[in-house]
């Protein structure tokens, strides 16, 4: 085991992936989570081949666990909102697995978190730990929690989301901005809409403006269909980002869409409405012996379906950069290598997600789906 302690703030997808990879490499890792326990919360997510391959590389049975509950979309399809014309179609499933080494999987966030939590030592997760203050000196990084307790680590990784306390400690406080876009989320049984074609595909209906779209994909081994629909809204005044929504508002917002799309909305019994927030890309992710990953460093719009994928990639590359570091003297250099390897790619996807043109009319997905976080060359040896 290394002679230093690594703290990870946030037991989300990126934080737990990093914790598993670092623990497997022999590091002393502690995860601090503000919730009192792991909760079944969050939305359903799309794990494209780059993310699935990164999870498979953890070598702890996570890939098998995820596959037991996930669906495996057959294609990625783009259709126009009014005519239903297909403007692009990519084969996924077995074709993607042969091409990229892993399939596309669609899964509830809670099922992925459960698979990750099952293989990380439970005693290394500290629940009900909300960071109030973070400071760094020559002796290490001190975290002060809202319950009055403190802890000291040699490395601190911010996997604590868009409101990251680690990000604020490094670069000052700032607020994410409302994008002017809201999202509706719903889940319906597949057998309720059996007449709709391509139910087992990931389908995106491109609306009359960049903010308007409907995305659908299978869940729960294909038994359910997830609906994710976005539309413009000038303001968001509610305290919570997610609130119960109106099914009638959902249907009215997309009344002009093709019958294949509206049939899915007509099958909804309930819906959640969520405000979408973002930040601009950062010029740096690290400072001293602190660094960021996932939404803490690059919160993005969901239009390329890469939020979870980028967090998982970050976690794997960061763990690889720290793997051979055995003393505190090599930490800063390792974090610099991590940032150099990840910042450009994640920022490009962050900006591309905002633009919302990904695979609208065909195109090559290899630069996203073909990325292998376990094989990307490290630019320098970390010692």
CSV table of N, CA and C in Angstrom, one decimal, residues 84-150:
chain,number,residue,atom,x,y,z
A,84,UNK,N,-40.8,12.0,-39.2
A,84,UNK,CA,-40.3,10.7,-38.8
A,84,UNK,C,-39.2,10.1,-39.6
A,85,UNK,N,-38.7,10.9,-40.6
A,85,UNK,CA,-37.6,10.4,-41.4
A,85,UNK,C,-36.4,10.1,-40.6
A,86,UNK,N,-35.7,9.0,-40.9
A,86,UNK,CA,-34.5,8.6,-40.3
A,86,UNK,C,-33.3,9.4,-41.0
A,87,UNK,N,-32.6,10.1,-40.2
A,87,UNK,CA,-31.4,10.9,-40.7
A,87,UNK,C,-30.1,10.2,-40.4
A,88,UNK,N,-30.1,9.3,-39.4
A,88,UNK,CA,-28.9,8.5,-39.2
A,88,UNK,C,-29.3,7.3,-38.4
A,89,UNK,N,-28.5,6.2,-38.6
A,89,UNK,CA,-28.7,4.9,-37.9
A,89,UNK,C,-27.4,4.3,-37.7
A,90,UNK,N,-27.0,4.0,-36.5
A,90,UNK,CA,-25.8,3.3,-36.2
A,90,UNK,C,-26.1,2.0,-35.5
A,91,UNK,N,-25.5,0.9,-36.0
A,91,UNK,CA,-25.8,-0.4,-35.4
A,91,UNK,C,-25.0,-0.4,-34.0
A,92,UNK,N,-25.7,-0.8,-33.0
A,92,UNK,CA,-25.0,-1.0,-31.7
A,92,UNK,C,-25.0,-2.5,-31.3
A,93,UNK,N,-25.4,-2.9,-30.1
A,93,UNK,CA,-25.5,-4.3,-29.8
A,93,UNK,C,-24.2,-5.0,-30.1
A,94,UNK,N,-24.4,-6.2,-30.8
A,94,UNK,CA,-23.2,-7.0,-31.1
A,94,UNK,C,-22.2,-6.3,-32.0
A,95,UNK,N,-22.7,-5.5,-32.9
A,95,UNK,CA,-21.8,-4.8,-33.8
A,95,UNK,C,-20.9,-3.8,-33.1
A,96,UNK,N,-21.5,-3.1,-32.1
A,96,UNK,CA,-20.7,-2.2,-31.3
A,96,UNK,C,-19.6,-2.9,-30.5
A,97,UNK,N,-20.1,-4.1,-30.0
A,97,UNK,CA,-19.2,-4.9,-29.1
A,97,UNK,C,-18.0,-5.4,-29.9
A,98,UNK,N,-18.2,-5.8,-31.2
A,98,UNK,CA,-17.1,-6.2,-32.0
A,98,UNK,C,-16.2,-5.1,-32.4
A,99,UNK,N,-16.8,-3.9,-32.7
A,99,UNK,CA,-16.0,-2.8,-33.1
A,99,UNK,C,-15.3,-2.1,-32.0
A,100,UNK,N,-15.9,-1.9,-30.9
A,100,UNK,CA,-15.3,-1.1,-29.8
A,100,UNK,C,-14.9,-2.0,-28.6
A,101,UNK,N,-15.3,-3.2,-28.5
A,101,UNK,CA,-14.9,-4.1,-27.4
A,101,UNK,C,-15.9,-4.1,-26.3
A,102,UNK,N,-17.0,-3.4,-26.5
A,102,UNK,CA,-18.1,-3.3,-25.5
A,102,UNK,C,-19.3,-2.8,-26.1
A,103,UNK,N,-20.5,-3.2,-25.6
A,103,UNK,CA,-21.8,-2.8,-26.2
A,103,UNK,C,-22.2,-1.4,-25.5
A,104,UNK,N,-23.3,-0.9,-26.0
A,104,UNK,CA,-24.0,0.2,-25.4
A,104,UNK,C,-24.9,-0.4,-24.4
A,105,UNK,N,-25.0,0.1,-23.2
A,105,UNK,CA,-25.9,-0.4,-22.2
A,105,UNK,C,-26.7,0.8,-21.6
A,106,UNK,N,-28.0,0.6,-21.4
A,106,UNK,CA,-28.8,1.6,-20.8
A,106,UNK,C,-29.4,1.1,-19.5
A,107,UNK,N,-29.3,1.9,-18.4
A,107,UNK,CA,-29.5,1.4,-17.0
A,107,UNK,C,-29.9,2.5,-16.1
A,108,UNK,N,-30.6,2.1,-15.0
A,108,UNK,CA,-30.9,3.1,-14.0
A,108,UNK,C,-29.6,3.4,-13.2
A,109,UNK,N,-29.4,4.7,-12.9
A,109,UNK,CA,-28.2,5.1,-12.2
A,109,UNK,C,-28.0,4.4,-10.9
A,110,UNK,N,-29.1,4.1,-10.2
A,110,UNK,CA,-29.0,3.4,-8.9
A,110,UNK,C,-28.5,2.0,-9.1
A,111,UNK,N,-28.8,1.3,-10.2
A,111,UNK,CA,-28.3,-0.1,-10.4
A,111,UNK,C,-26.8,0.0,-10.7
A,112,UNK,N,-26.3,1.0,-11.4
A,112,UNK,CA,-24.9,1.1,-11.6
A,112,UNK,C,-24.2,1.4,-10.3
A,113,UNK,N,-24.7,2.3,-9.5
A,113,UNK,CA,-24.1,2.7,-8.3
A,113,UNK,C,-24.1,1.5,-7.3
A,114,UNK,N,-25.1,0.7,-7.4
A,114,UNK,CA,-25.1,-0.5,-6.5
A,114,UNK,C,-24.1,-1.5,-6.9
A,115,UNK,N,-23.9,-1.7,-8.3
A,115,UNK,CA,-22.8,-2.6,-8.7
A,115,UNK,C,-21.4,-2.1,-8.3
A,116,UNK,N,-21.2,-0.8,-8.3
A,116,UNK,CA,-19.9,-0.2,-7.9
A,116,UNK,C,-19.8,-0.3,-6.4
A,117,UNK,N,-20.8,0.0,-5.6
A,117,UNK,CA,-20.8,-0.1,-4.2
A,117,UNK,C,-20.5,-1.5,-3.6
A,118,UNK,N,-21.0,-2.5,-4.4
A,118,UNK,CA,-20.9,-3.8,-3.9
A,118,UNK,C,-19.4,-4.3,-3.9
A,119,UNK,N,-18.6,-3.7,-4.7
A,119,UNK,CA,-17.2,-4.2,-4.7
A,119,UNK,C,-16.2,-3.3,-4.0
A,120,UNK,N,-16.6,-2.1,-3.5
A,120,UNK,CA,-15.7,-1.3,-2.8
A,120,UNK,C,-16.0,-1.5,-1.3
A,121,UNK,N,-15.0,-1.6,-0.5
A,121,UNK,CA,-15.2,-1.9,0.9
A,121,UNK,C,-16.1,-0.9,1.6
A,122,UNK,N,-17.1,-1.4,2.2
A,122,UNK,CA,-18.1,-0.5,2.8
A,122,UNK,C,-17.6,0.3,3.9
A,123,UNK,N,-16.6,-0.3,4.6
A,123,UNK,CA,-16.0,0.5,5.8
A,123,UNK,C,-15.1,1.6,5.3
A,124,UNK,N,-14.9,1.7,4.0
A,124,UNK,CA,-14.1,2.9,3.5
A,124,UNK,C,-14.9,4.0,3.0
A,125,UNK,N,-16.3,3.9,3.2
A,125,UNK,CA,-17.2,5.0,2.8
A,125,UNK,C,-17.7,5.6,4.1
A,126,UNK,N,-17.5,6.9,4.2
A,126,UNK,CA,-18.0,7.7,5.4
A,126,UNK,C,-19.2,8.5,5.0
A,127,UNK,N,-20.4,8.1,5.5
A,127,UNK,CA,-21.6,8.7,5.1
A,127,UNK,C,-21.9,9.9,6.0
A,128,UNK,N,-22.9,10.7,5.5
A,128,UNK,CA,-23.3,11.9,6.3
A,128,UNK,C,-22.1,12.9,6.5
A,129,UNK,N,-21.3,13.0,5.5
A,129,UNK,CA,-20.1,13.9,5.5
A,129,UNK,C,-20.2,14.9,4.4
A,130,UNK,N,-20.8,16.1,4.8
A,130,UNK,CA,-20.9,17.2,3.9
A,130,UNK,C,-19.7,18.2,4.2
A,131,UNK,N,-18.9,18.4,3.2
A,131,UNK,CA,-17.7,19.3,3.4
A,131,UNK,C,-18.2,20.7,3.5
A,132,UNK,N,-17.7,21.4,4.5
A,132,UNK,CA,-18.0,22.8,4.8
A,132,UNK,C,-16.8,23.7,4.4
A,133,UNK,N,-15.6,23.1,4.7
A,133,UNK,CA,-14.4,23.9,4.4
A,133,UNK,C,-13.2,22.9,4.0
A,134,UNK,N,-12.4,23.4,3.1
A,134,UNK,CA,-11.2,22.6,2.7
A,134,UNK,C,-10.0,23.5,2.6
A,135,UNK,N,-8.9,23.0,3.2
A,135,UNK,CA,-7.7,23.8,3.2
A,135,UNK,C,-6.5,22.9,3.0
A,136,UNK,N,-5.5,23.4,2.3
A,136,UNK,CA,-4.3,22.7,2.1
A,136,UNK,C,-3.0,23.4,2.6
A,137,UNK,N,-2.2,22.6,3.2
A,137,UNK,CA,-0.9,23.2,3.7
A,137,UNK,C,0.2,22.1,3.4
A,138,UNK,N,1.4,22.3,3.9
A,138,UNK,CA,2.5,21.4,3.6
A,138,UNK,C,2.2,20.0,4.2
A,139,UNK,N,1.4,20.0,5.3
A,139,UNK,CA,1.2,18.7,5.9
A,139,UNK,C,0.0,17.9,5.3
A,140,UNK,N,-0.7,18.5,4.4
A,140,UNK,CA,-1.8,17.8,3.8
A,140,UNK,C,-3.0,18.6,3.6
A,141,UNK,N,-4.2,18.0,3.3
A,141,UNK,CA,-5.4,18.7,3.0
A,141,UNK,C,-6.4,18.4,4.1
A,142,UNK,N,-6.9,19.4,4.8
A,142,UNK,CA,-7.9,19.2,5.9
A,142,UNK,C,-9.3,19.5,5.4
A,143,UNK,N,-10.2,18.5,5.7
A,143,UNK,CA,-11.6,18.7,5.3
A,143,UNK,C,-12.4,18.9,6.6
A,144,UNK,N,-13.1,19.9,6.7
A,144,UNK,CA,-14.0,20.2,7.8
A,144,UNK,C,-15.5,19.9,7.4
A,145,UNK,N,-16.2,19.0,8.1
A,145,UNK,CA,-17.5,18.6,7.7
A,145,UNK,C,-18.6,19.3,8.5
A,146,UNK,N,-19.8,19.3,8.0
A,146,UNK,CA,-20.9,20.0,8.6
A,146,UNK,C,-21.2,19.5,10.0
A,147,UNK,N,-20.8,18.3,10.3
A,147,UNK,CA,-21.1,17.7,11.7
A,147,UNK,C,-20.0,18.1,12.7
A,148,UNK,N,-19.0,19.0,12.2
A,148,UNK,CA,-18.0,19.4,13.1
A,148,UNK,C,-16.7,18.6,13.1
A,149,UNK,N,-16.8,17.4,12.5
A,149,UNK,CA,-15.6,16.6,12.4
A,149,UNK,C,-14.6,17.1,11.3
A,150,UNK,N,-13.4,16.6,11.4
A,150,UNK,CA,-12.4,16.9,10.4
A,150,UNK,C,-11.6,15.6,10.0
